[in-house]
Amino acid sequence: MRFQKIKGTRDILPEEIGRWQAAEKQIQQVMARFGFSEIRPPIFEETELFARSIGQLTDIVSKEMYTFLDRGDKSLTLRPELTAGVVRAFIENNLGKKQPLNKLYYLCPVFRQENPQAGRLRQFHQFGAEILGSAEPAADVEAIALSIAIYRAFQLDRFVVKLNSVGDAVCREPYKQKLREYLRPRLDRLCKTCQQRFEKNPLRILDCKETGCRTETAEAPKLADSLCDDCARHFGRVQQLLDAAGMKYELDFRLVRGLDYYTRTAYEIVSDQLGAQDALCGGGRYDLLVEELGGEPTPAVGFAAGMERLLMALDKIGWQPAANPPAMIFLAPLGEAAVLWAVQTAQQLRQQGLTVEIDLLNRGLKAQLREANRQQARFAVIVGDNELKAGHAAVRDLTTSQQNDVLLAELISYLQKACTN
RNA sequence: GUGGGUGUAGCUCAGUUGGUUAGAGCACCAGAUUGUGGCUCUGGUGGCCGUGGGUUCAAAUCCCAUCACCCACCCCA
């Protein structure tokens, strides 16, 4: 029986881990520049946390969660996104009481049981940020600016920021009614799923990709025109601030984010380089969620972005992480006495902070040098019985093919000097 | 959950209308150089042809099922 990985999961192999680490580092740097601190909630939580925050009716909760019972018959779920866990941690650790504003970010795996396709996996990675405690439009703009800055830091600029407002508790329900009234006479011309959405979730009809539904909704009343005064003012101010800061965006009245907790600002960053799943990043404001999960009323705004999708887009533009690995020393011992010497010497060199490889396969010299070359070693140190007897090692510079005898007693200081320039 | 496509060596792929022992390039190992890498040449290791059934004298090739991957729908990052 040969085991294989679970459908929709991937092994990140040594040959690609460099890209991941470089991308992670870049993201962490930009997050830090914006004053965000990392938070790492647990990978699983009570099922109810996700059901309550994301919404029972959403696809994520109704059919995509990895849910299981633990030995105490408690229902647990592998996180399908991070906001719920971050908000839970925010409440449980009283972060809101320690300071008025919390700016948090994360970068970690999430799980959704969907059928895989380009840009979609069952275990994938999201990075994102949450600003908890501010209802100001400037906070919305801070989140948007941060996500844009991250993509720009990678020299990635073929993306579009789509912006909308989904209103709040005051104006969303009346708008839904207005939308239903508009659509009721056209109901039979909508697709099957939209007909089901009509009662419970009419906003989603705007988002439908069926051309029939799109033509029916093209002239429908727009949420942005039906906002209450507070929401309208907020939305206007967000746009004003974005304009002032020179951030380009497109208003998209069809943009209604899939998760229930969004209020007011909703935005998405899409790329034309990704295929059907083109969203790099999605986010918005969720002013009611903290209270809904049992905390003090706390306005908040944030975004989540797909790590794999970022990497896909980076592949398309030919991004290469800068790599300058330290000079490497390959110890090539021949014979048992030399191996003993090499193990001791490797220990000493490594304690000096040098990068050292030592042959572990008891290979011949030719094979060892081939290996050293394959690993792009800077120096090969050749030691056999002859060298031990003579008290020196043959140090071969693999870039110039120069080879010198170096006294064993002076080897460490010699290599230290040679590797620093 | 649904639809289409694809599974042959570590990797990328050939493989004729079913017909002997399933091939190439790269990678790996060895030799040319009995202790010297890269370049070159020569040779070699490596495959239950995704898995399980079926048809046939004969299956990598045809049929069915199943698993996985790719792409798409739904939806989302």
Coordinates of C-alpha atoms (C1' of nucleotides) in Angstrom, one line a residue:
Chain A
M1 CA 0.0 0.0 0.0
R2 CA 1.5 3.3 -1.1
F3 CA 0.1 6.3 0.5
Q4 CA -0.7 9.4 -1.4
K5 CA -1.5 12.9 -0.3
I6 CA -5.1 13.9 0.4
K7 CA -6.8 15.3 -2.7
G8 CA -6.3 19.0 -3.0
T9 CA -3.2 19.1 -0.8
R10 CA 0.3 19.7 -1.9
D11 CA 3.8 19.0 -0.7
I12 CA 5.9 22.1 -0.8
L13 CA 9.3 20.6 -1.8
P14 CA 12.8 21.9 -1.1
E15 CA 13.1 23.1 -4.7
E16 CA 10.2 25.6 -4.2
I17 CA 10.5 26.4 -0.6
G18 CA 12.9 29.3 -1.4
R19 CA 10.0 31.1 -3.2
W20 CA 7.7 30.6 -0.2
Q21 CA 10.2 31.8 2.3
A22 CA 11.1 34.8 0.2
A23 CA 7.5 35.7 -0.3
E24 CA 6.6 35.2 3.3
K25 CA 9.5 37.4 4.3
Q26 CA 8.4 40.1 1.9
I27 CA 4.9 40.1 3.2
Q28 CA 6.1 40.2 6.8
Q29 CA 8.2 43.2 6.1
V30 CA 5.4 45.2 4.5
M31 CA 3.1 44.2 7.3
A32 CA 5.6 45.4 9.8
R33 CA 6.2 48.7 7.9
F34 CA 2.5 49.4 8.3
G35 CA 2.6 48.7 12.0
F36 CA 0.8 45.3 12.0
S37 CA 1.8 42.6 14.5
E38 CA 1.5 38.9 13.7
I39 CA -1.0 36.7 15.4
R40 CA -1.3 32.9 15.2
P41 CA -4.6 31.4 16.3
P42 CA -5.0 27.6 16.4
I43 CA -5.7 25.7 13.3
F44 CA -9.1 24.4 14.6
E45 CA -11.8 26.0 16.6
E46 CA -15.3 25.2 17.8
T47 CA -17.5 24.7 14.8
E48 CA -20.0 27.1 16.1
L49 CA -17.5 30.0 15.9
F50 CA -17.3 29.6 12.1
A51 CA -21.0 29.0 11.7
R52 CA -21.9 32.1 13.6
S53 CA -19.4 34.4 12.0
I54 CA -19.2 33.3 8.4
G55 CA -22.9 32.5 8.2
Q56 CA -24.9 29.3 8.0
L57 CA -26.1 30.0 4.5
T58 CA -22.7 30.5 2.9
D59 CA -21.2 27.8 0.8
I60 CA -18.2 27.7 3.2
V61 CA -20.2 26.7 6.2
S62 CA -22.9 24.7 4.5
K63 CA -20.7 22.4 2.4
E64 CA -17.0 23.2 2.6
M65 CA -15.9 22.8 6.2
Y66 CA -13.7 20.1 7.6
T67 CA -15.8 19.3 10.6
F68 CA -15.3 16.4 13.0
L69 CA -16.1 15.3 16.5
D70 CA -13.3 15.0 19.1
R71 CA -13.3 12.2 21.7
G72 CA -15.5 14.3 23.9
D73 CA -18.1 14.6 21.1
K74 CA -17.3 18.2 20.7
S75 CA -17.7 19.5 17.2
L76 CA -14.5 21.0 15.9
T77 CA -13.6 22.5 12.5
L78 CA -10.4 23.2 10.7
R79 CA -10.4 26.9 10.0
P80 CA -11.8 27.8 6.6
E81 CA -10.5 31.4 7.1
L82 CA -8.8 33.5 9.7
T83 CA -11.1 36.4 10.7
A84 CA -13.3 34.3 13.0
G85 CA -10.3 33.0 14.9
V86 CA -8.6 36.3 15.1
V87 CA -11.7 38.0 16.5
R88 CA -12.2 35.2 19.0
A89 CA -8.6 35.6 20.1
F90 CA -9.1 39.4 20.3
I91 CA -12.1 39.0 22.5
E92 CA -10.8 36.1 24.6
N93 CA -7.5 37.9 25.4
N94 CA -9.1 41.3 26.0
L95 CA -6.9 42.9 23.4
G96 CA -9.4 45.7 22.9
K97 CA -9.0 46.7 26.5
K98 CA -5.2 46.9 26.4
Q99 CA -5.1 49.4 23.7
P100 CA -7.8 51.3 21.7
L101 CA -6.7 50.0 18.3
N102 CA -5.3 46.6 17.3
K103 CA -3.6 46.0 14.0
L104 CA -3.0 42.3 13.4
Y105 CA -1.8 40.1 10.6
Y106 CA -1.5 36.4 9.9
L107 CA 0.0 34.1 7.3
C108 CA -1.1 30.4 7.7
P109 CA -2.9 27.4 6.3
V110 CA -6.6 27.2 5.9
F111 CA -8.9 24.3 4.8
R112 CA -12.0 24.1 2.6
Q113 CA -13.4 20.9 1.1
E114 CA -14.0 22.1 -2.4
N115 CA -13.1 20.5 -5.7
P116 CA -9.6 21.6 -6.6
Q117 CA -8.8 23.6 -9.8
A118 CA -6.3 26.3 -10.8
G119 CA -5.8 28.5 -7.8
R120 CA -7.9 26.4 -5.5
L121 CA -6.8 23.8 -3.0
R122 CA -8.3 22.1 0.0
Q123 CA -5.4 23.1 2.2
F124 CA -4.1 26.5 1.1
H125 CA -2.5 29.5 2.7
Q126 CA -3.9 32.9 3.4
F127 CA -2.3 36.0 4.6
G128 CA -4.4 38.9 5.8
A129 CA -4.7 41.7 8.2
E130 CA -7.4 43.0 10.6
I131 CA -7.8 46.4 12.1
L132 CA -9.9 46.2 15.2
G133 CA -11.3 49.3 17.0
S134 CA -11.7 51.9 14.3
A135 CA -14.8 52.9 12.4
E136 CA -13.0 55.6 10.5
P137 CA -12.8 55.5 6.7
A138 CA -9.1 56.0 7.1
A139 CA -9.0 52.5 8.6
D140 CA -10.7 51.0 5.5
V141 CA -8.1 52.8 3.4
E142 CA -5.3 51.6 5.5
A143 CA -6.4 48.0 4.9
I144 CA -6.7 48.6 1.2
A145 CA -3.4 50.4 1.0
L146 CA -1.7 47.6 2.9
S147 CA -2.9 45.0 0.5
I148 CA -1.9 47.1 -2.5
A149 CA 1.5 47.8 -1.0
I150 CA 2.2 44.0 -0.6
Y151 CA 1.6 43.3 -4.3
R152 CA 3.6 46.4 -5.3
A153 CA 6.5 45.2 -3.1
F154 CA 6.7 42.2 -5.5
Q155 CA 6.6 44.5 -8.6
L156 CA 3.2 43.0 -9.3
D157 CA 1.0 45.7 -10.8
R158 CA -1.4 44.0 -13.1
F159 CA -4.3 44.0 -10.8
V160 CA -7.6 45.9 -10.3
V161 CA -9.1 47.1 -7.0
K162 CA -12.8 46.7 -7.1
L163 CA -14.8 48.6 -4.5
N164 CA -18.4 48.7 -3.2
S165 CA -20.4 49.3 -0.1
V166 CA -22.8 46.7 1.2
G167 CA -24.4 49.0 3.7
D168 CA -25.2 48.1 7.3
A169 CA -28.0 46.9 9.6
V170 CA -29.9 50.1 8.8
C171 CA -29.9 50.2 5.1
R172 CA -29.3 46.6 3.9
E173 CA -32.7 45.1 4.6
P174 CA -34.6 48.0 3.0
Y175 CA -32.4 47.6 -0.1
K176 CA -33.0 43.9 -0.2
Q177 CA -36.7 44.6 -0.3
K178 CA -36.2 47.2 -3.0
L179 CA -34.2 44.7 -5.0
R180 CA -36.8 42.0 -4.6
E181 CA -39.5 44.3 -5.8
Y182 CA -37.5 45.1 -8.9
L183 CA -36.7 41.4 -9.6
R184 CA -40.0 39.9 -8.7
P185 CA -41.5 40.5 -12.2
R186 CA -38.3 39.1 -13.8
L187 CA -38.0 36.1 -11.5
D188 CA -38.8 33.5 -14.1
R189 CA -36.0 34.8 -16.3
L190 CA -33.3 34.3 -13.6
C191 CA -31.3 31.1 -13.3
K192 CA -32.4 28.3 -10.9
T193 CA -29.9 29.1 -8.2
C194 CA -30.8 32.8 -8.3
Q195 CA -34.4 31.9 -7.9
Q196 CA -33.5 30.2 -4.7
R197 CA -31.4 33.2 -3.7
F198 CA -34.3 35.5 -4.2
E199 CA -35.8 35.1 -0.7
K200 CA -32.8 34.4 1.5
N201 CA -29.9 36.1 -0.2
P202 CA -31.0 38.4 -3.0
L203 CA -27.7 40.3 -3.0
R204 CA -25.9 37.3 -4.5
I205 CA -28.1 37.6 -7.6
L206 CA -26.1 40.7 -8.5
D207 CA -23.0 38.6 -8.4
C208 CA -24.3 35.8 -10.6
K209 CA -22.3 35.1 -13.8
E210 CA -25.1 33.8 -15.9
T211 CA -25.6 36.3 -18.7
G212 CA -29.4 36.1 -18.3
C213 CA -29.2 37.1 -14.7
R214 CA -26.7 39.8 -15.6
T215 CA -28.9 41.5 -18.1
E216 CA -31.9 41.3 -15.7
T217 CA -29.9 43.0 -12.9
A218 CA -28.0 45.5 -15.1
E219 CA -30.6 48.2 -14.5
A220 CA -31.5 47.1 -11.0
P221 CA -31.4 49.6 -8.2
K222 CA -27.9 49.9 -6.8
L223 CA -26.9 49.3 -3.2
A224 CA -24.6 52.3 -3.4
D225 CA -27.6 54.5 -4.2
S226 CA -29.7 53.1 -1.4
L227 CA -27.2 53.6 1.5
C228 CA -28.3 55.3 4.6
D229 CA -26.7 58.7 5.3
D230 CA -24.0 57.3 7.6
C231 CA -23.1 54.6 5.2
A232 CA -23.2 56.9 2.2
R233 CA -20.9 59.4 4.0
H234 CA -18.5 56.6 5.0
F235 CA -18.4 55.3 1.4
G236 CA -17.8 58.7 0.0
R237 CA -15.1 59.5 2.4
V238 CA -13.3 56.2 1.7
Q239 CA -13.3 57.1 -2.0
Q240 CA -12.1 60.6 -1.3
L241 CA -9.2 59.2 0.8
L242 CA -8.3 56.7 -1.9
D243 CA -8.3 59.4 -4.5
A244 CA -6.2 61.7 -2.4
A245 CA -3.6 59.0 -1.8
G246 CA -3.5 58.2 -5.5
M247 CA -4.9 54.7 -5.2
K248 CA -6.8 53.5 -8.3
Y249 CA -10.0 51.5 -8.0
E250 CA -13.2 50.6 -9.9
L251 CA -16.6 50.9 -8.4
D252 CA -18.4 47.6 -8.9
F253 CA -22.0 47.5 -7.8
R254 CA -22.1 43.7 -8.3
L255 CA -19.4 43.2 -5.7
V256 CA -21.1 41.6 -2.7
R257 CA -18.7 39.5 -0.7
G258 CA -19.7 36.0 0.1
L259 CA -19.3 36.1 3.9
D260 CA -22.2 37.3 6.0
Y261 CA -20.3 39.5 8.3
Y262 CA -19.3 42.3 5.9
T263 CA -20.8 45.8 6.4
R264 CA -20.1 48.9 4.4
T265 CA -16.8 48.7 2.5
A266 CA -16.3 45.6 0.5
Y267 CA -13.3 45.3 -1.9
E268 CA -11.5 42.8 -3.9
I269 CA -8.2 42.7 -5.8
V270 CA -8.4 40.7 -9.0
S271 CA -5.6 39.8 -11.4
D272 CA -5.9 39.1 -15.1
Q273 CA -3.1 36.5 -14.8
L274 CA -4.8 33.9 -12.8
G275 CA -7.4 32.0 -14.7
A276 CA -11.0 31.5 -13.5
Q277 CA -10.2 32.0 -9.9
D278 CA -8.9 35.5 -10.3
A279 CA -9.2 37.1 -6.8
L280 CA -5.9 37.8 -5.2
C281 CA -7.4 39.3 -2.2
G282 CA -10.8 40.2 -0.7
G283 CA -11.8 42.2 2.3
G284 CA -14.0 44.8 3.8
R285 CA -15.5 46.1 7.0
Y286 CA -17.2 44.0 9.6
D287 CA -18.5 46.3 12.3
L288 CA -21.0 43.9 13.9
L289 CA -18.9 40.7 14.1
V290 CA -17.0 41.3 17.4
E291 CA -20.3 42.0 19.2
E292 CA -21.9 39.0 17.5
L293 CA -19.2 36.8 18.9
G294 CA -19.7 38.1 22.4
G295 CA -17.2 41.0 22.6
E296 CA -17.7 44.6 23.2
P297 CA -19.1 46.4 20.1
T298 CA -15.9 47.0 18.1
P299 CA -15.8 48.3 14.5
A300 CA -13.3 46.4 12.3
V301 CA -11.9 46.1 8.8
G302 CA -9.6 43.7 7.2
F303 CA -8.7 41.5 4.2
A304 CA -7.6 38.0 3.3
A305 CA -5.4 37.1 0.4
G306 CA -4.4 33.8 -1.1
M307 CA -0.8 32.8 -0.9
E308 CA -0.8 30.3 -3.7
R309 CA -2.5 32.8 -5.9
L310 CA 0.1 35.3 -5.2
L311 CA 2.8 32.8 -6.1
M312 CA 0.9 31.9 -9.3
A313 CA 0.8 35.6 -10.3
L314 CA 4.5 35.9 -9.4
D315 CA 5.3 32.9 -11.6
K316 CA 3.6 34.7 -14.5
I317 CA 5.7 37.8 -14.2
G318 CA 8.9 35.8 -13.8
W319 CA 9.6 36.8 -10.2
Q320 CA 12.7 35.3 -8.8
P321 CA 13.6 35.6 -5.1
A322 CA 17.0 37.2 -4.6
A323 CA 19.3 34.4 -3.5
N324 CA 22.9 34.8 -2.3
P325 CA 23.6 31.8 -0.2
P326 CA 26.8 32.0 1.9
A327 CA 30.0 30.4 0.6
M328 CA 29.9 26.7 1.3
I329 CA 32.8 24.5 2.3
F330 CA 32.6 20.8 1.3
L331 CA 34.8 18.5 3.3
A332 CA 35.9 15.5 1.2
P333 CA 37.6 13.0 3.5
L334 CA 39.1 9.8 2.1
G335 CA 39.4 6.9 4.6
E336 CA 38.5 6.3 8.2
A337 CA 41.1 8.5 9.8
A338 CA 40.2 11.3 7.5
V339 CA 36.5 10.9 8.3
L340 CA 37.3 11.3 12.0
W341 CA 39.3 14.4 11.2
A342 CA 36.5 15.8 9.0
V343 CA 33.8 15.2 11.6
Q344 CA 35.9 17.1 14.2
T345 CA 36.7 19.9 11.7
A346 CA 33.1 20.3 10.5
Q347 CA 32.1 20.8 14.1
Q348 CA 34.7 23.5 14.6
L349 CA 34.0 25.3 11.3
R350 CA 30.2 25.3 12.0
Q351 CA 30.8 26.7 15.4
Q352 CA 32.5 29.6 13.6
G353 CA 29.3 30.1 11.7
L354 CA 30.5 28.8 8.4
T355 CA 28.4 26.7 6.0
V356 CA 29.8 23.2 5.8
E357 CA 28.9 20.0 4.0
I358 CA 30.5 16.7 4.8
D359 CA 30.2 13.6 2.7
L360 CA 27.9 11.0 4.3
L361 CA 28.1 8.3 1.7
N362 CA 31.8 7.3 2.0
R363 CA 32.2 8.1 -1.7
G364 CA 35.4 8.3 -3.7
L365 CA 37.0 11.6 -4.3
K366 CA 35.6 12.1 -7.8
A367 CA 32.1 11.5 -6.6
Q368 CA 32.6 13.9 -3.7
L369 CA 33.9 16.7 -5.9
R370 CA 31.0 16.1 -8.2
E371 CA 28.7 16.5 -5.3
A372 CA 30.5 19.6 -4.1
N373 CA 30.1 21.1 -7.6
R374 CA 26.4 20.2 -7.7
Q375 CA 25.9 22.0 -4.4
Q376 CA 27.8 25.0 -5.7
A377 CA 30.4 24.8 -2.9
R378 CA 33.0 27.5 -2.9
F379 CA 35.8 25.3 -1.5
A380 CA 36.4 21.6 -1.3
V381 CA 38.8 20.5 1.4
I382 CA 40.4 17.2 0.4
V383 CA 42.0 15.2 3.2
G384 CA 43.3 11.6 2.9
D385 CA 46.1 9.7 4.5
N386 CA 48.7 11.6 2.6
E387 CA 47.4 14.9 3.9
L388 CA 47.1 13.7 7.5
K389 CA 50.6 12.5 7.4
A390 CA 51.9 15.7 5.9
G391 CA 49.8 17.8 8.3
H392 CA 48.0 19.8 5.6
A393 CA 44.8 19.8 3.7
A394 CA 44.3 20.3 0.0
V395 CA 41.9 23.3 -0.3
R396 CA 40.5 23.5 -3.8
D397 CA 38.7 26.7 -4.9
L398 CA 35.9 25.4 -7.1
T399 CA 35.3 28.6 -8.9
T400 CA 38.9 29.1 -10.0
S401 CA 40.1 25.5 -9.8
Q402 CA 43.1 26.8 -7.8
Q403 CA 44.3 24.3 -5.2
N404 CA 46.5 25.1 -2.2
D405 CA 48.0 23.0 0.6
V406 CA 47.0 24.6 3.9
L407 CA 48.4 23.5 7.2
L408 CA 45.8 21.7 9.3
A409 CA 46.5 24.0 12.2
E410 CA 45.7 27.0 10.1
L411 CA 42.8 25.6 8.2
I412 CA 40.0 27.2 10.2
S413 CA 41.4 30.7 10.1
Y414 CA 42.3 30.3 6.4
L415 CA 38.7 29.3 5.5
Q416 CA 37.2 31.9 7.7
K417 CA 39.2 34.6 5.8
A418 CA 38.5 33.0 2.4
C419 CA 34.7 32.8 3.0
T420 CA 34.2 36.4 4.1
N421 CA 35.4 37.9 0.8
Chain B
rG1 C1' -21.5 17.7 -5.9
rU2 C1' -21.3 18.1 -11.7
rG3 C1' -18.7 18.2 -16.6
rG4 C1' -14.4 17.6 -20.0
rG5 C1' -9.2 16.2 -20.4
rU6 C1' -4.9 13.3 -18.7
rG7 C1' -2.2 9.1 -15.9
rU8 C1' 4.1 5.0 -19.5
rA9 C1' 11.6 5.4 -15.7
rG10 C1' 13.2 10.4 -10.4
rC11 C1' 11.5 14.6 -14.4
rU12 C1' 9.6 15.9 -19.6
rC13 C1' 7.5 12.9 -23.0
rA14 C1' 7.4 9.0 -27.6
rG15 C1' 5.1 4.2 -28.2
rU16 C1' 1.9 2.6 -35.5
rU17 C1' -4.4 -0.9 -37.2
rG18 C1' -4.1 -4.7 -30.1
rG19 C1' 1.4 -8.7 -31.9
rU20 C1' 8.2 -10.7 -29.6
rU21 C1' 12.5 -8.4 -24.7
rA22 C1' 8.2 -0.9 -23.7
rG23 C1' 11.9 3.6 -25.9
rA24 C1' 14.3 8.8 -26.0
rG25 C1' 16.2 13.3 -23.7
rC26 C1' 17.4 15.1 -18.9
rA27 C1' 18.8 13.4 -14.0
rC28 C1' 21.5 9.5 -11.4
rC29 C1' 25.8 5.9 -11.1
rA30 C1' 30.4 4.1 -13.3
rG31 C1' 34.6 4.2 -16.7
rA32 C1' 37.9 7.1 -20.0
rU33 C1' 41.5 10.0 -15.4
rU34 C1' 44.0 3.1 -9.8
rG35 C1' 43.1 10.6 -5.1
rU36 C1' 40.5 15.7 -8.4
rG37 C1' 34.3 18.7 -10.0
rG38 C1' 32.1 21.5 -14.3
rC39 C1' 32.8 20.2 -20.7
rU40 C1' 33.2 15.8 -23.8
rC41 C1' 32.9 10.5 -25.0
rU42 C1' 31.5 5.4 -23.6
rG43 C1' 28.7 2.2 -20.7
rG44 C1' 25.1 1.1 -16.8
rU45 C1' 21.0 1.2 -13.0
rG46 C1' 16.0 2.3 -13.2
rG47 C1' 9.1 0.8 -15.4
rC48 C1' 3.3 -4.6 -12.3
rC49 C1' 2.5 1.3 -18.5
rG50 C1' -2.1 4.9 -11.7
rU51 C1' -5.1 0.7 -9.4
rG52 C1' -8.8 -3.4 -9.9
rG53 C1' -11.7 -6.2 -13.1
rG54 C1' -13.2 -7.6 -18.2
rU55 C1' -12.7 -8.8 -23.8
rU56 C1' -8.9 -11.6 -26.6
rC57 C1' -4.6 -16.8 -28.7
rA58 C1' -2.3 -11.9 -27.4
rA59 C1' -3.6 -5.5 -23.9
rA60 C1' 0.6 0.3 -22.4
rU61 C1' -3.0 0.1 -26.7
rC62 C1' -10.1 -2.0 -26.5
rC63 C1' -14.3 -1.9 -22.5
rC64 C1' -16.0 -1.1 -17.3
rA65 C1' -15.0 0.6 -12.5
rU66 C1' -12.0 3.2 -9.1
rC67 C1' -8.2 6.6 -7.4
rA68 C1' -5.3 10.9 -8.5
rC69 C1' -4.0 15.1 -11.3
rC70 C1' -5.3 19.2 -14.8
rC71 C1' -9.2 22.6 -16.4
rA72 C1' -14.1 24.4 -15.8
rC73 C1' -19.1 25.0 -13.3
rC74 C1' -20.9 26.3 -8.2
rC75 C1' -18.3 29.4 -4.9
rC76 C1' -14.2 31.6 -3.1
rA77 C1' -8.3 33.4 -1.4

